[in-house]
Short mmCIF file of N, CA and C in Angstrom, two decimals:
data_model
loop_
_atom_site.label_atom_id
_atom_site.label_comp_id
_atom_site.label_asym_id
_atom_site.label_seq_id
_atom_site.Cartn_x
_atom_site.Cartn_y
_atom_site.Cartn_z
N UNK A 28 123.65 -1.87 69.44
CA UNK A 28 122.58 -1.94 68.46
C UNK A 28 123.10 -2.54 67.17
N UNK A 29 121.94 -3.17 66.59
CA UNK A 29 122.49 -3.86 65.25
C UNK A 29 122.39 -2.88 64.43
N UNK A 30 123.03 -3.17 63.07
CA UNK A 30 122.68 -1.83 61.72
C UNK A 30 122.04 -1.97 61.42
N UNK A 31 120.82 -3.31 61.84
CA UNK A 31 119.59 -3.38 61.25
C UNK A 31 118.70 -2.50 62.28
N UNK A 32 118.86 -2.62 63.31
CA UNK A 32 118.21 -1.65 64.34
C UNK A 32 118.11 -0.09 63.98
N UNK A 33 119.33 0.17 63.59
CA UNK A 33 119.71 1.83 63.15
C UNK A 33 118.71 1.96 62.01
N UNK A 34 118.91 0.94 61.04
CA UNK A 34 118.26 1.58 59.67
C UNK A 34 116.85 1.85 60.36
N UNK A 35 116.03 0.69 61.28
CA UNK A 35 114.67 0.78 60.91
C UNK A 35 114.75 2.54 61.89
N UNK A 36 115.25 2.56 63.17
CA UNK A 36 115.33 3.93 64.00
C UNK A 36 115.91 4.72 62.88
N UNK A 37 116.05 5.04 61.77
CA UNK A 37 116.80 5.97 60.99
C UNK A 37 115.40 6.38 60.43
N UNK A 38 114.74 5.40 59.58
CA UNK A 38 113.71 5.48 58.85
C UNK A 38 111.92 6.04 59.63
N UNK A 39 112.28 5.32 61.21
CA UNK A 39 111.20 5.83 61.58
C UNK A 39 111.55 7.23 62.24
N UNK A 40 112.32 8.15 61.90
CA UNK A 40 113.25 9.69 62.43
C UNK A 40 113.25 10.02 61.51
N UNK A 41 112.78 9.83 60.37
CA UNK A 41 113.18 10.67 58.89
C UNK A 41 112.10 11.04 58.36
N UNK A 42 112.22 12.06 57.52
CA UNK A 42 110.94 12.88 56.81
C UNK A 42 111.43 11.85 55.23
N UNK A 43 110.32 11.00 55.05
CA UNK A 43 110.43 10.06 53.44
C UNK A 43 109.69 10.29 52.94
N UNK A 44 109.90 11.03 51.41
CA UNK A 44 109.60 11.12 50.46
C UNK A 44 109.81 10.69 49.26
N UNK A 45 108.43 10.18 49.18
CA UNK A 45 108.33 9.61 47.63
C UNK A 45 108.52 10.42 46.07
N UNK A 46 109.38 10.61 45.31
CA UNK A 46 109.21 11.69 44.39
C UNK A 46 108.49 11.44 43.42
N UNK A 47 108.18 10.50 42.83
CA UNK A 47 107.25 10.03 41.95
C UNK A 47 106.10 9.04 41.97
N UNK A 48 104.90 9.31 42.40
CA UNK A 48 104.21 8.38 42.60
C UNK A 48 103.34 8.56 41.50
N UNK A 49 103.40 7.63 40.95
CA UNK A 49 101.88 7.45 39.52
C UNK A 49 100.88 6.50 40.03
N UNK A 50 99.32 6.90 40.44
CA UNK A 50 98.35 6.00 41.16
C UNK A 50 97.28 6.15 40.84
N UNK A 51 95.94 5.52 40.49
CA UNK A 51 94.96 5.43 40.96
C UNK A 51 94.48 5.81 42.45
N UNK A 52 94.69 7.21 42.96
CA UNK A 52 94.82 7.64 43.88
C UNK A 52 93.18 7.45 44.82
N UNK A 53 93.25 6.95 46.13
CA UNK A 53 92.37 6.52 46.74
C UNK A 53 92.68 6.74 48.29
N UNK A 54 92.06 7.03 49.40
CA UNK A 54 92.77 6.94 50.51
C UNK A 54 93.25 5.67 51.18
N UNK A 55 93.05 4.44 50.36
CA UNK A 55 94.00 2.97 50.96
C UNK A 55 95.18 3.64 50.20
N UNK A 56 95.24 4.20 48.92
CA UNK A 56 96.36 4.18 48.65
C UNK A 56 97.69 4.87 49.80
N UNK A 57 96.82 6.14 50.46
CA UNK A 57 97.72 7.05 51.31
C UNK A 57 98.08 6.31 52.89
N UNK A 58 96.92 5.37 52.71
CA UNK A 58 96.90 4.80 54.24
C UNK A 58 98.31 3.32 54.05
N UNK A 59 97.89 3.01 52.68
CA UNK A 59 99.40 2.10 52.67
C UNK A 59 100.58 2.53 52.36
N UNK A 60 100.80 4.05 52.23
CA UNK A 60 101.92 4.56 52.01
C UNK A 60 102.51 4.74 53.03
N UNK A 61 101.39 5.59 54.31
CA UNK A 61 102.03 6.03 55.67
C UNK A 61 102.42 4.72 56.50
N UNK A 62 101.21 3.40 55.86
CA UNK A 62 101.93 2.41 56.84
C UNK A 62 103.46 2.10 56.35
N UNK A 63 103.74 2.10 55.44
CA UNK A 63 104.91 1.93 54.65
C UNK A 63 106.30 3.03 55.61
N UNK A 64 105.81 3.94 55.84
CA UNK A 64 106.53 4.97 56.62
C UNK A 64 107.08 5.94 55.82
N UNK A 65 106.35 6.67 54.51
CA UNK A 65 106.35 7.46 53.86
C UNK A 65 105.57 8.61 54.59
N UNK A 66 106.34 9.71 54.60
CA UNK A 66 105.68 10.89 54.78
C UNK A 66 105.11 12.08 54.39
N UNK A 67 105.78 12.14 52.88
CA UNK A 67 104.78 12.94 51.78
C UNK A 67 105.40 12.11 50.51
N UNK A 68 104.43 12.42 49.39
CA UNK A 68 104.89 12.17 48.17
C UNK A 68 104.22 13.32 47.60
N UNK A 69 105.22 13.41 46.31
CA UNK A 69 104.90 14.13 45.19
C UNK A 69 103.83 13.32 44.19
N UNK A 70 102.49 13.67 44.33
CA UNK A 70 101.35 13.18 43.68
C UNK A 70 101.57 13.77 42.04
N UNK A 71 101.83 12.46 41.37
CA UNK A 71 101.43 12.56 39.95
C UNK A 71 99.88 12.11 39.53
N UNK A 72 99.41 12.43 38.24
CA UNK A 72 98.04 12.67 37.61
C UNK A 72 98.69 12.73 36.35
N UNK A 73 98.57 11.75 35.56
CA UNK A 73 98.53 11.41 34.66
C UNK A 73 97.76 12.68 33.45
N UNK A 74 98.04 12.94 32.29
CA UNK A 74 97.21 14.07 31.77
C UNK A 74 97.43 13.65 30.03
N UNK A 75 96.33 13.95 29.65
CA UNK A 75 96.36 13.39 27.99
C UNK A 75 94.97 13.03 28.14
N UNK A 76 94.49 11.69 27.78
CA UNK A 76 93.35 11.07 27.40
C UNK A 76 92.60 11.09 28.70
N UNK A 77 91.10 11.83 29.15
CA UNK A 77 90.48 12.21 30.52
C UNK A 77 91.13 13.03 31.09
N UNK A 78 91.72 13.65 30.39
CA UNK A 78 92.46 14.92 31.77
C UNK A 78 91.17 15.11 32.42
N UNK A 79 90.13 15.36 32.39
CA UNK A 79 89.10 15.98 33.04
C UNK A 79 88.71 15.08 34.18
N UNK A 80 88.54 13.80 34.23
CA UNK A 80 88.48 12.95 35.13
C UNK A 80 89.52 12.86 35.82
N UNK A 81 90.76 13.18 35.55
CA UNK A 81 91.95 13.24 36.57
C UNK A 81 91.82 14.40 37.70
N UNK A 82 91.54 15.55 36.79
CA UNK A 82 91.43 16.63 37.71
C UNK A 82 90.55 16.27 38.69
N UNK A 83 89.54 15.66 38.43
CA UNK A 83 88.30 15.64 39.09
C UNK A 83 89.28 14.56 40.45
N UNK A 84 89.85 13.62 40.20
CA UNK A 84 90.38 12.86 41.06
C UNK A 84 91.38 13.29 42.04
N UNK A 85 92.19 14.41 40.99
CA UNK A 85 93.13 15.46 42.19
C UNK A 85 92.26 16.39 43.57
N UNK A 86 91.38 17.03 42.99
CA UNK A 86 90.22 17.73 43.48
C UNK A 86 90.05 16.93 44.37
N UNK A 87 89.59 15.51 44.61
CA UNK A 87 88.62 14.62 45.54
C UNK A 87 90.35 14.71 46.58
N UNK A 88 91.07 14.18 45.96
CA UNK A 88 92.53 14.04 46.87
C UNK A 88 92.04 14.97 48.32
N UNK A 89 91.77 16.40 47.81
CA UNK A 89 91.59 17.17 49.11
C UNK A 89 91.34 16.76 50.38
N UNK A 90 90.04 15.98 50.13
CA UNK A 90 89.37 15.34 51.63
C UNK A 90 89.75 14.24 51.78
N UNK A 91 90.68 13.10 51.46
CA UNK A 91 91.25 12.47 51.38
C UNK A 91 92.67 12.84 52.20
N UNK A 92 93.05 13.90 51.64
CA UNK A 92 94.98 14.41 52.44
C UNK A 92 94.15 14.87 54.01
N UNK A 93 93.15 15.43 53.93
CA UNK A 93 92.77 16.49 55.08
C UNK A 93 92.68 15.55 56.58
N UNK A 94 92.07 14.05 56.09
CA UNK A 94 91.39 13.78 56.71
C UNK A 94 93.03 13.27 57.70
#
C-alpha cells in the first residue's frame, strides 16, 4: 500500500473532529462537512449583536443534527 492509501484508510477509520467551527449554520453546511469526512464538530454561535437570532439558529440546528 501507498502512504497515500493509509492516510485516506486512516481518515476514513477515524472519529474527525472539527474543534472550531464558526458558520452560518444550515444543513448543506453539515452535509458538506460529513462529505468532507468529519464526524462531529464543536458548533460555535457567535453571541453579542442578535444573540437572539443565534439562539434561534442553534434551536433550529436540532432538526437539522436529528435528521
Amino acid at each position: 500500500m501507498t502512504e497515500s492509501l493509509n492516510a485516506k484508510e486512516l481518515h476514513a477509520d477515524a472519529t474527525v473532529v472539527d474543534g472550531l467551527v464558526i458558520s452560518n449554520w444550515s444543513r448543506e453546511v453539515f452535509e458538506d462537512l460529513h462529505a468532507g469526512g468529519v464526524t462531529a464538530v464543536n458548533c460555535t454561535c457567535r453571541s453579542g449583536k442578535g444573540v437572539a437570532r443565534y439562539a434561534g439558529q442553534c434551536r433550529s440546528l436540532e432538526f437539522v443534527v436529528s435528521r
